[in-house]
PDB file of C-alpha atoms in Angstrom:
ATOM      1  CA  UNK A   1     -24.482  15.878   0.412  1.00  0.00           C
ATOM      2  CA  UNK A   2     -21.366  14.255   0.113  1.00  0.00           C
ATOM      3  CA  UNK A   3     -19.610  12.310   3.068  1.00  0.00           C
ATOM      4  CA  UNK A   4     -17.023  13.968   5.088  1.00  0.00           C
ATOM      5  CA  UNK A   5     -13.886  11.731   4.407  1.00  0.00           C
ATOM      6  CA  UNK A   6     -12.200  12.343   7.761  1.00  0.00           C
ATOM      7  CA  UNK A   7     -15.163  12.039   9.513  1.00  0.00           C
ATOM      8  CA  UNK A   8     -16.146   8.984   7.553  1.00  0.00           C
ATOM      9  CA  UNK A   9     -13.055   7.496   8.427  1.00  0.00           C
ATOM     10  CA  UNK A  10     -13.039   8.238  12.306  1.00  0.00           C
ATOM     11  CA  UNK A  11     -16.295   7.174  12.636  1.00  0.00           C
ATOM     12  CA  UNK A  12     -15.777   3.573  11.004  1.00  0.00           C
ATOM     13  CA  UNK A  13     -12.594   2.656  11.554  1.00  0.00           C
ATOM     14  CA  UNK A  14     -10.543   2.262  14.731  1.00  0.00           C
ATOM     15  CA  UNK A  15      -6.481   2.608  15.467  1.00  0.00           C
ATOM     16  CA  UNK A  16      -5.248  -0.598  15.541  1.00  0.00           C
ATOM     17  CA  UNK A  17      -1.301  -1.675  15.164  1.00  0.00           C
ATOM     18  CA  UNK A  18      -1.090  -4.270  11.740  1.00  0.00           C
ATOM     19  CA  UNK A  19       0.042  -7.664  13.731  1.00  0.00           C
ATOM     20  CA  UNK A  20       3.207  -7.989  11.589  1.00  0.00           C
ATOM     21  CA  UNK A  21       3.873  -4.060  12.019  1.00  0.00           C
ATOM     22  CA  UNK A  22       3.370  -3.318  15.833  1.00  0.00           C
ATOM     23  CA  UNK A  23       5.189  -0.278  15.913  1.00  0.00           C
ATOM     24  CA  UNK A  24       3.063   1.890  13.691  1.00  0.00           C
ATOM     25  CA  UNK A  25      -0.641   2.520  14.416  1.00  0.00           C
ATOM     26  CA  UNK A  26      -3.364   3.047  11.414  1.00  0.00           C
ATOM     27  CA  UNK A  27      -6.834   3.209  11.151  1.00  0.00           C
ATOM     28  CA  UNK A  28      -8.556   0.422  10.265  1.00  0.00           C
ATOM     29  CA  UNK A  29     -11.138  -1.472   9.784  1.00  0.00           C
ATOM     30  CA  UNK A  30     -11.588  -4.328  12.489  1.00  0.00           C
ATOM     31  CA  UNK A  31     -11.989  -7.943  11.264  1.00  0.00           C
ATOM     32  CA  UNK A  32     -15.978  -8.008  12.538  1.00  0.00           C
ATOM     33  CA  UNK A  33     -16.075  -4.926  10.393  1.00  0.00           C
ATOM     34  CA  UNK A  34     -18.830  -4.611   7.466  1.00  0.00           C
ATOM     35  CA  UNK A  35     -16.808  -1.422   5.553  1.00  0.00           C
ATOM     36  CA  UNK A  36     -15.815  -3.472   2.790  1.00  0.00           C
ATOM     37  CA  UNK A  37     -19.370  -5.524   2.377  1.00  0.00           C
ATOM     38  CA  UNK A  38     -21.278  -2.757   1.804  1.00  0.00           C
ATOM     39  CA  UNK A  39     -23.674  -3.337  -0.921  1.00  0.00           C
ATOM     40  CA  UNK A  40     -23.111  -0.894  -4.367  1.00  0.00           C
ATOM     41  CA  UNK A  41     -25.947   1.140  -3.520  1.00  0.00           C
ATOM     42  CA  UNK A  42     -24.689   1.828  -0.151  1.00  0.00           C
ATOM     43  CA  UNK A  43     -21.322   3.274  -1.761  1.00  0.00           C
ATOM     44  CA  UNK A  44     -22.552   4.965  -4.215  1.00  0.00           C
ATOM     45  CA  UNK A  45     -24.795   7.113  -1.923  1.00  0.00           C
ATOM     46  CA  UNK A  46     -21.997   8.107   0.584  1.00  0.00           C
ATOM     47  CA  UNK A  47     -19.221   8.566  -2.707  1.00  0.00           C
ATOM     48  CA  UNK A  48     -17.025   6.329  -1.397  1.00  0.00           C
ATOM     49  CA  UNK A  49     -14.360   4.225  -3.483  1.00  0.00           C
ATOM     50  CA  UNK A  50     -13.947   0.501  -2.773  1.00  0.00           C
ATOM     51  CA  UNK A  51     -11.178   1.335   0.960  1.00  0.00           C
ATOM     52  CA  UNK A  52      -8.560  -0.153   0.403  1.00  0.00           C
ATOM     53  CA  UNK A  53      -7.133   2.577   2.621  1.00  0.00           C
ATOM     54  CA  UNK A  54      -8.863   0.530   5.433  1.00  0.00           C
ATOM     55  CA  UNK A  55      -6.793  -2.525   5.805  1.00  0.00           C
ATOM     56  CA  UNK A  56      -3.451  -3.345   6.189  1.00  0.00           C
ATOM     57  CA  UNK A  57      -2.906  -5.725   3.569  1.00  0.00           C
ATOM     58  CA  UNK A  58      -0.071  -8.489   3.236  1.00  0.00           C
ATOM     59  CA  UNK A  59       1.990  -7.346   0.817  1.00  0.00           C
ATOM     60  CA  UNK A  60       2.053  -3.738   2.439  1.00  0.00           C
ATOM     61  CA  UNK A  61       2.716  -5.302   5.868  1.00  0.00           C
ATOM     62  CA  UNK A  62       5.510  -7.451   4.439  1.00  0.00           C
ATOM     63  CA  UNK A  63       6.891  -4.632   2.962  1.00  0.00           C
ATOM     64  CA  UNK A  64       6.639  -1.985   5.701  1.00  0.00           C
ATOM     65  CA  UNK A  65       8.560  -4.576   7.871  1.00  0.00           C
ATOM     66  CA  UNK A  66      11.404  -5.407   5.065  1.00  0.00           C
ATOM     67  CA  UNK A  67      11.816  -1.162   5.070  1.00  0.00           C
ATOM     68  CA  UNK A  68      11.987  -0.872   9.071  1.00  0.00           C
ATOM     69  CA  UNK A  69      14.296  -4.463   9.416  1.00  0.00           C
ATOM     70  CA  UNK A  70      16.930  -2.569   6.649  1.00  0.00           C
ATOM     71  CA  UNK A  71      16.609   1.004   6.976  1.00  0.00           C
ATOM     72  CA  UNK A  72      19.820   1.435   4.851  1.00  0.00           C
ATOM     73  CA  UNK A  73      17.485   1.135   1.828  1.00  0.00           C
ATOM     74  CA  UNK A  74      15.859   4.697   2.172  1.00  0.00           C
ATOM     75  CA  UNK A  75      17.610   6.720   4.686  1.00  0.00           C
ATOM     76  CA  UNK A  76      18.514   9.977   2.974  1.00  0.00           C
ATOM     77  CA  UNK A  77      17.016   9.095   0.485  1.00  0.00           C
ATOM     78  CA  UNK A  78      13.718  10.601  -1.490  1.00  0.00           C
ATOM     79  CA  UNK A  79      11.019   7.877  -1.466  1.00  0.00           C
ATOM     80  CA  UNK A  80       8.004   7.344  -3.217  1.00  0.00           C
ATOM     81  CA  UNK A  81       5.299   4.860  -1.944  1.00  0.00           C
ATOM     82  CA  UNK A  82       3.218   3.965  -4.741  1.00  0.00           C
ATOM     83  CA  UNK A  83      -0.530   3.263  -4.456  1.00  0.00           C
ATOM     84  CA  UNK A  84      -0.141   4.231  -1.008  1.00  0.00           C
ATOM     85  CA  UNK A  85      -3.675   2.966   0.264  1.00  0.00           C
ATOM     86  CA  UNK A  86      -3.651   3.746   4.061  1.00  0.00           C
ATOM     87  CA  UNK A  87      -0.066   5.536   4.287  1.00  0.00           C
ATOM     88  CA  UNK A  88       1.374   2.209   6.302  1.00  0.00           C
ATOM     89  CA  UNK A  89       4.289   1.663   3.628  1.00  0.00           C
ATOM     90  CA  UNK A  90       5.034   5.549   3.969  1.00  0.00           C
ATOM     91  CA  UNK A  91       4.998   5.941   7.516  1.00  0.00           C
ATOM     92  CA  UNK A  92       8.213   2.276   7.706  1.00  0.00           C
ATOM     93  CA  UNK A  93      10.210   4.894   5.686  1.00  0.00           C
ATOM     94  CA  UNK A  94       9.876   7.599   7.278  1.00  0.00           C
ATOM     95  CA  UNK A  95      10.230   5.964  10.277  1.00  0.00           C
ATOM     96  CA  UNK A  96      13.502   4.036   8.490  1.00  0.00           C
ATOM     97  CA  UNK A  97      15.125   7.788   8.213  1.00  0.00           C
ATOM     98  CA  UNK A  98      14.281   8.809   4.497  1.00  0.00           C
ATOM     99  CA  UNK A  99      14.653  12.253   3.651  1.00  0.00           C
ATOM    100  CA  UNK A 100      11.274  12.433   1.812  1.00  0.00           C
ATOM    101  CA  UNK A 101       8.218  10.187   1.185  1.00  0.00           C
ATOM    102  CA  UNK A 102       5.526  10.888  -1.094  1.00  0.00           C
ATOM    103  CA  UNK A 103       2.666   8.884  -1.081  1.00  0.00           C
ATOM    104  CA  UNK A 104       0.678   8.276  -4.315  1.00  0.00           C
ATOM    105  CA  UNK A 105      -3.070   7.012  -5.000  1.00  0.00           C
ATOM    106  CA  UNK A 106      -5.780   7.923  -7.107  1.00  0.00           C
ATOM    107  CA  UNK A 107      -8.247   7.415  -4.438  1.00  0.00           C
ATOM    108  CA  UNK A 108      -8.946  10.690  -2.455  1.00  0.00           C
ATOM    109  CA  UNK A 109      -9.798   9.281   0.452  1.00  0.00           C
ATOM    110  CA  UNK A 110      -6.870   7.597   0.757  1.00  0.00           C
ATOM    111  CA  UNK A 111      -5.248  10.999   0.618  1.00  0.00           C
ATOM    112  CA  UNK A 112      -7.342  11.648   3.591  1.00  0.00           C
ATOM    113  CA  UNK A 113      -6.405   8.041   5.493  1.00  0.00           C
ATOM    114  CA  UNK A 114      -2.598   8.701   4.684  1.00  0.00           C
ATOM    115  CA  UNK A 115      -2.988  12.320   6.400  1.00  0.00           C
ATOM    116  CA  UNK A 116      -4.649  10.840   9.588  1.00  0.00           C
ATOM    117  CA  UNK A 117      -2.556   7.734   9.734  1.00  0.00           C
ATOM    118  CA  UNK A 118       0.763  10.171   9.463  1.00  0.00           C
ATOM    119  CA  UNK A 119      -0.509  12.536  11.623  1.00  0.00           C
ATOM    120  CA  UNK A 120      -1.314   9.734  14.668  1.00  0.00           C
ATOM    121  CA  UNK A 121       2.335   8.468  13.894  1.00  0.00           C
ATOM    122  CA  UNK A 122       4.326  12.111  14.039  1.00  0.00           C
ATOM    123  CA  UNK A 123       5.397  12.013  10.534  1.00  0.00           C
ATOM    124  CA  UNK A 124       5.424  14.286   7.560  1.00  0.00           C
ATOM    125  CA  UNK A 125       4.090  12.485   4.607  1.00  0.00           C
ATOM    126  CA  UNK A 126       3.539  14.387   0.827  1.00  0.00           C
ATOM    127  CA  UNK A 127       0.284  12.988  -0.800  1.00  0.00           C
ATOM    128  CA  UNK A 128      -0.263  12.798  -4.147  1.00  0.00           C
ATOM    129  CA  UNK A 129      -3.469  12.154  -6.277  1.00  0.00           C
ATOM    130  CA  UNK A 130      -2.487  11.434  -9.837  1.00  0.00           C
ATOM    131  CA  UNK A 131      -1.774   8.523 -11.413  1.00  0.00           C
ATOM    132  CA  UNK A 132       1.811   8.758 -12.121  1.00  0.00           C
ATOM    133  CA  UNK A 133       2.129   5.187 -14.236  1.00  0.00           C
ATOM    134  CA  UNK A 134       4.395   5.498 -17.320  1.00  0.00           C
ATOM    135  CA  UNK A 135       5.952   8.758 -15.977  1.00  0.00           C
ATOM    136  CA  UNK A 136       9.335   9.310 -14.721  1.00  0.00           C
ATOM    137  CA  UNK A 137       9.495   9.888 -10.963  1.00  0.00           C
ATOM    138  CA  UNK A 138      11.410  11.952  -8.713  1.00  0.00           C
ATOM    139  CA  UNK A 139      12.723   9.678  -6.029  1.00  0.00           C
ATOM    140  CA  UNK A 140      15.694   7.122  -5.316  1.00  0.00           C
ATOM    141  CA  UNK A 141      13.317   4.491  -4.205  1.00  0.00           C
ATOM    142  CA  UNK A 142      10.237   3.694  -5.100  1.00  0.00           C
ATOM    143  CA  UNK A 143       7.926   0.998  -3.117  1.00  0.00           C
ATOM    144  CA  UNK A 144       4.559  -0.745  -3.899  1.00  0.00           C
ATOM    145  CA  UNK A 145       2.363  -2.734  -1.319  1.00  0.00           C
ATOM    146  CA  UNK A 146       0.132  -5.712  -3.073  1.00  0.00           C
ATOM    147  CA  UNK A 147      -0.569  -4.197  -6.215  1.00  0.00           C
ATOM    148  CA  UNK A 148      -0.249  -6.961  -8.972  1.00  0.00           C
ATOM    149  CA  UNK A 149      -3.837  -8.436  -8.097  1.00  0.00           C
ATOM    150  CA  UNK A 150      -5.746  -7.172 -11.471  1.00  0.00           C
ATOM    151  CA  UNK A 151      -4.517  -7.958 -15.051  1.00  0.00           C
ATOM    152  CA  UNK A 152      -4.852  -4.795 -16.554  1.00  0.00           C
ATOM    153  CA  UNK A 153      -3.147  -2.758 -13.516  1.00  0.00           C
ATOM    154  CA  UNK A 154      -0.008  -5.257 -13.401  1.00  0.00           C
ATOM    155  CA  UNK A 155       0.051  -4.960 -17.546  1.00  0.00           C
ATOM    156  CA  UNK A 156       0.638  -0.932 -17.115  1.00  0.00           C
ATOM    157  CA  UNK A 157       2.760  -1.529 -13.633  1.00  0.00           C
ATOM    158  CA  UNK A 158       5.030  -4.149 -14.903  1.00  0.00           C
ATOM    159  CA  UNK A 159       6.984  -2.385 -17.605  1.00  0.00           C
ATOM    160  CA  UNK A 160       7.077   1.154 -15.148  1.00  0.00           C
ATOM    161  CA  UNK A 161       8.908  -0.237 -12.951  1.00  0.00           C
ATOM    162  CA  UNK A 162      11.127  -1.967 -15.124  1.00  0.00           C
ATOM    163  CA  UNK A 163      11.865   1.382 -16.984  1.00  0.00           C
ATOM    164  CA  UNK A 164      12.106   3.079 -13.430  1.00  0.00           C
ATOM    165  CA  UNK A 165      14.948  -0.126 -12.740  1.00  0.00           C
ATOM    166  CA  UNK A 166      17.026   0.901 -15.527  1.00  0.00           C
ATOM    167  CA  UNK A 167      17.266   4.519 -15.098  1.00  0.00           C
ATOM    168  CA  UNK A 168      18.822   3.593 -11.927  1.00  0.00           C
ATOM    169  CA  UNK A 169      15.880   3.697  -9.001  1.00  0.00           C
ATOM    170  CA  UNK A 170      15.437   1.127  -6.537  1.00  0.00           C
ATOM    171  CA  UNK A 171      11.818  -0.981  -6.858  1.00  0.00           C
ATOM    172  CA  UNK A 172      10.782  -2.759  -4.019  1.00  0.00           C
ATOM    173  CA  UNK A 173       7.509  -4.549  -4.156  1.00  0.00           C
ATOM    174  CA  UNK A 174       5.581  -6.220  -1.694  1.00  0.00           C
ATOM    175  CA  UNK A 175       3.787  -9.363  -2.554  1.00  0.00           C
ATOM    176  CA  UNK A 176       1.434 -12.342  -1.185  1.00  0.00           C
ATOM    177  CA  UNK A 177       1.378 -14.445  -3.996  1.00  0.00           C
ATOM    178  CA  UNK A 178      -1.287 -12.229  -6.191  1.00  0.00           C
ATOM    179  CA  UNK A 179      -1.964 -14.127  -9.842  1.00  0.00           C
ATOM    180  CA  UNK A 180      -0.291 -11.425 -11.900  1.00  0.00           C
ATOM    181  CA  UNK A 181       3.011 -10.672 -10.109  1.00  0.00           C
ATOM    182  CA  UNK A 182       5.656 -10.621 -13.008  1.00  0.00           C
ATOM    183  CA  UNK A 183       8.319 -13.182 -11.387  1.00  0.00           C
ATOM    184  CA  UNK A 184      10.692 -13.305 -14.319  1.00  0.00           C
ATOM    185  CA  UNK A 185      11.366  -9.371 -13.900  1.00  0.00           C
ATOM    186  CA  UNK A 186      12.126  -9.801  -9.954  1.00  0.00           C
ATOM    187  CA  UNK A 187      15.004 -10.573  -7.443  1.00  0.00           C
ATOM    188  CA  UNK A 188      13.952 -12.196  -3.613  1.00  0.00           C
ATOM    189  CA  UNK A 189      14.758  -9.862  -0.922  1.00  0.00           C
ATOM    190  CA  UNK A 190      12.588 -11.503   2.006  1.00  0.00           C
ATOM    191  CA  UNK A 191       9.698 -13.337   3.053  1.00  0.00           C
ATOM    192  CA  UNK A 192       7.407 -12.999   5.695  1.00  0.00           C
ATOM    193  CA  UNK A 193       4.006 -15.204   7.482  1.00  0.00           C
ATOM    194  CA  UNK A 194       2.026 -11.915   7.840  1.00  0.00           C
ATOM    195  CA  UNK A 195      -1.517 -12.370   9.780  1.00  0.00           C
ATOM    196  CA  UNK A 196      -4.491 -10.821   7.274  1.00  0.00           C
ATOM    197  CA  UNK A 197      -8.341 -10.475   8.034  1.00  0.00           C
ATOM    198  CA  UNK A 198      -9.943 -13.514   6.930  1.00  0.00           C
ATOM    199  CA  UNK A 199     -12.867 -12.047   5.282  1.00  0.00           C
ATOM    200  CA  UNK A 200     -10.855 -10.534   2.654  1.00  0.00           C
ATOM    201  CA  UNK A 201      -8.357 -13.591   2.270  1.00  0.00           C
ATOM    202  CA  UNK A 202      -8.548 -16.982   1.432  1.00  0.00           C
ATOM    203  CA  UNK A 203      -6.788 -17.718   4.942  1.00  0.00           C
ATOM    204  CA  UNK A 204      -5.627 -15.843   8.053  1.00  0.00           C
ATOM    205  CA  UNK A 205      -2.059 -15.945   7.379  1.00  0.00           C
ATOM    206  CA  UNK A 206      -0.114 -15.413   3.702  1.00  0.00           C
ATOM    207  CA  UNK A 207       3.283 -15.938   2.823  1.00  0.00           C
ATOM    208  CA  UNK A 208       4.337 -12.650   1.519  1.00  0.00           C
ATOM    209  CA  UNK A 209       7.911 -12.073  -0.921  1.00  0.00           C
ATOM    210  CA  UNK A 210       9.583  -8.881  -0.727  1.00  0.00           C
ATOM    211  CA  UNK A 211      11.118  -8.315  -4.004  1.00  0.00           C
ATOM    212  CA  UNK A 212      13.433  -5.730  -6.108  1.00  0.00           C
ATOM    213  CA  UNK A 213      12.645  -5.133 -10.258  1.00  0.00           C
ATOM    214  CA  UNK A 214      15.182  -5.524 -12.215  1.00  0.00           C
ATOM    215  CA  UNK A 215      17.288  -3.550 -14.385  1.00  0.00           C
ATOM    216  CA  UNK A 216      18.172  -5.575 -17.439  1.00  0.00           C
TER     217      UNK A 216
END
């Protein structure tokens, strides 16, 4: 029988603030945590995708602050948080005063994270499951949390949210320096020193860019 997300995630995670987003309270995985080092075989008996839903990673951090620091960027507005992981992206725009957030990610039990994570911050968050790359998208803003680190994923992201730029949305991506970020496409917008758990990094602190897509 298959794991009970929820209860899963209750049971091996805790509610922790991200360091460089103290106002807003997730579960997570701690730092002594094993969650992420299961072996295969572990996984594969409990159906569970790799959880990325379980940590708050740079890029999302970064970005989640850059949203709260200028809430002028979404409020009002309809926003989209793209491969939404645990819902902590989501959550800084709501909180910012958007009129709508949707959170998208493939993973169903991030669906589940997001749900938990919105409900233990008081906000209404829409969840969605598909994978909505290449397809137009019904929001002003759209905003994406560390996800150029695979070749393949940034190949389908990168010229999505350059089409998404030119019809006239706003595409704000959060990144700590991940090998297949697509610089010549981008505009700075900030930069952070955001804490991140060392067993997943290469240090305990990265240097993480804020930046918008462009249009042309």
């Amino acid at each position: 029988m298959k794991t009970d997300p929820a209860t899963f995630i209750r049971a091996n995670t805790s509610l922790m603030a991200p360091p460089h987003v103290p106002e807003i309270r997730l579960h997570l995985a701690s730092e002594a945590h094993d969650l992420w080092l299961k072996t295969e075989e572990e996984i594969e008996e409990i159906g569970l995708p790799p959880p990325f839903w379980a940590f708050a990673w740079a890029g999302g951090q970064g970005l989640a602050r850059y949203v709260l620091d200028n809430p002028d960027l979404v409020a009002g507005k309809t926003v989209l948080d793209f491969a939404s992981g645990s819902g902590l992206v989501a959550i800084a725009a709501v909180r910012a005063g958007a009129k709508e957030v949707v959170s998208c990610d493939v993973d169903p039990w991030a669906g589940t994270a997001i749900s938990l994570n919105a409900a233990e911050n008081d906000v209404l968050i829409r969840f969605v499951g598909e994978d909505l790359v290449g397809g137009p998208v019904e929001a002003d803003v759209v905003l994406a949390g560390d996800v150029f680190y695979d070749r393949e994923f940034a190949d389908r992201l990168n010229p999505w949210f350059r089409d998404l730029a030119r019809a006239g949305l706003t595409v704000l991506v959060g990144d700590p320096g991940r090998a297949y970020l697509p610089r010549e496409h981008l505009a700075f917008r900030a930069s952070y020193e955001v804490p991140v758990t060392r067993a997943l990094e290469d240090s305990e602190v990265k240097k993480t860019t804020v930046w918008q897509f462009s249009a042309g």
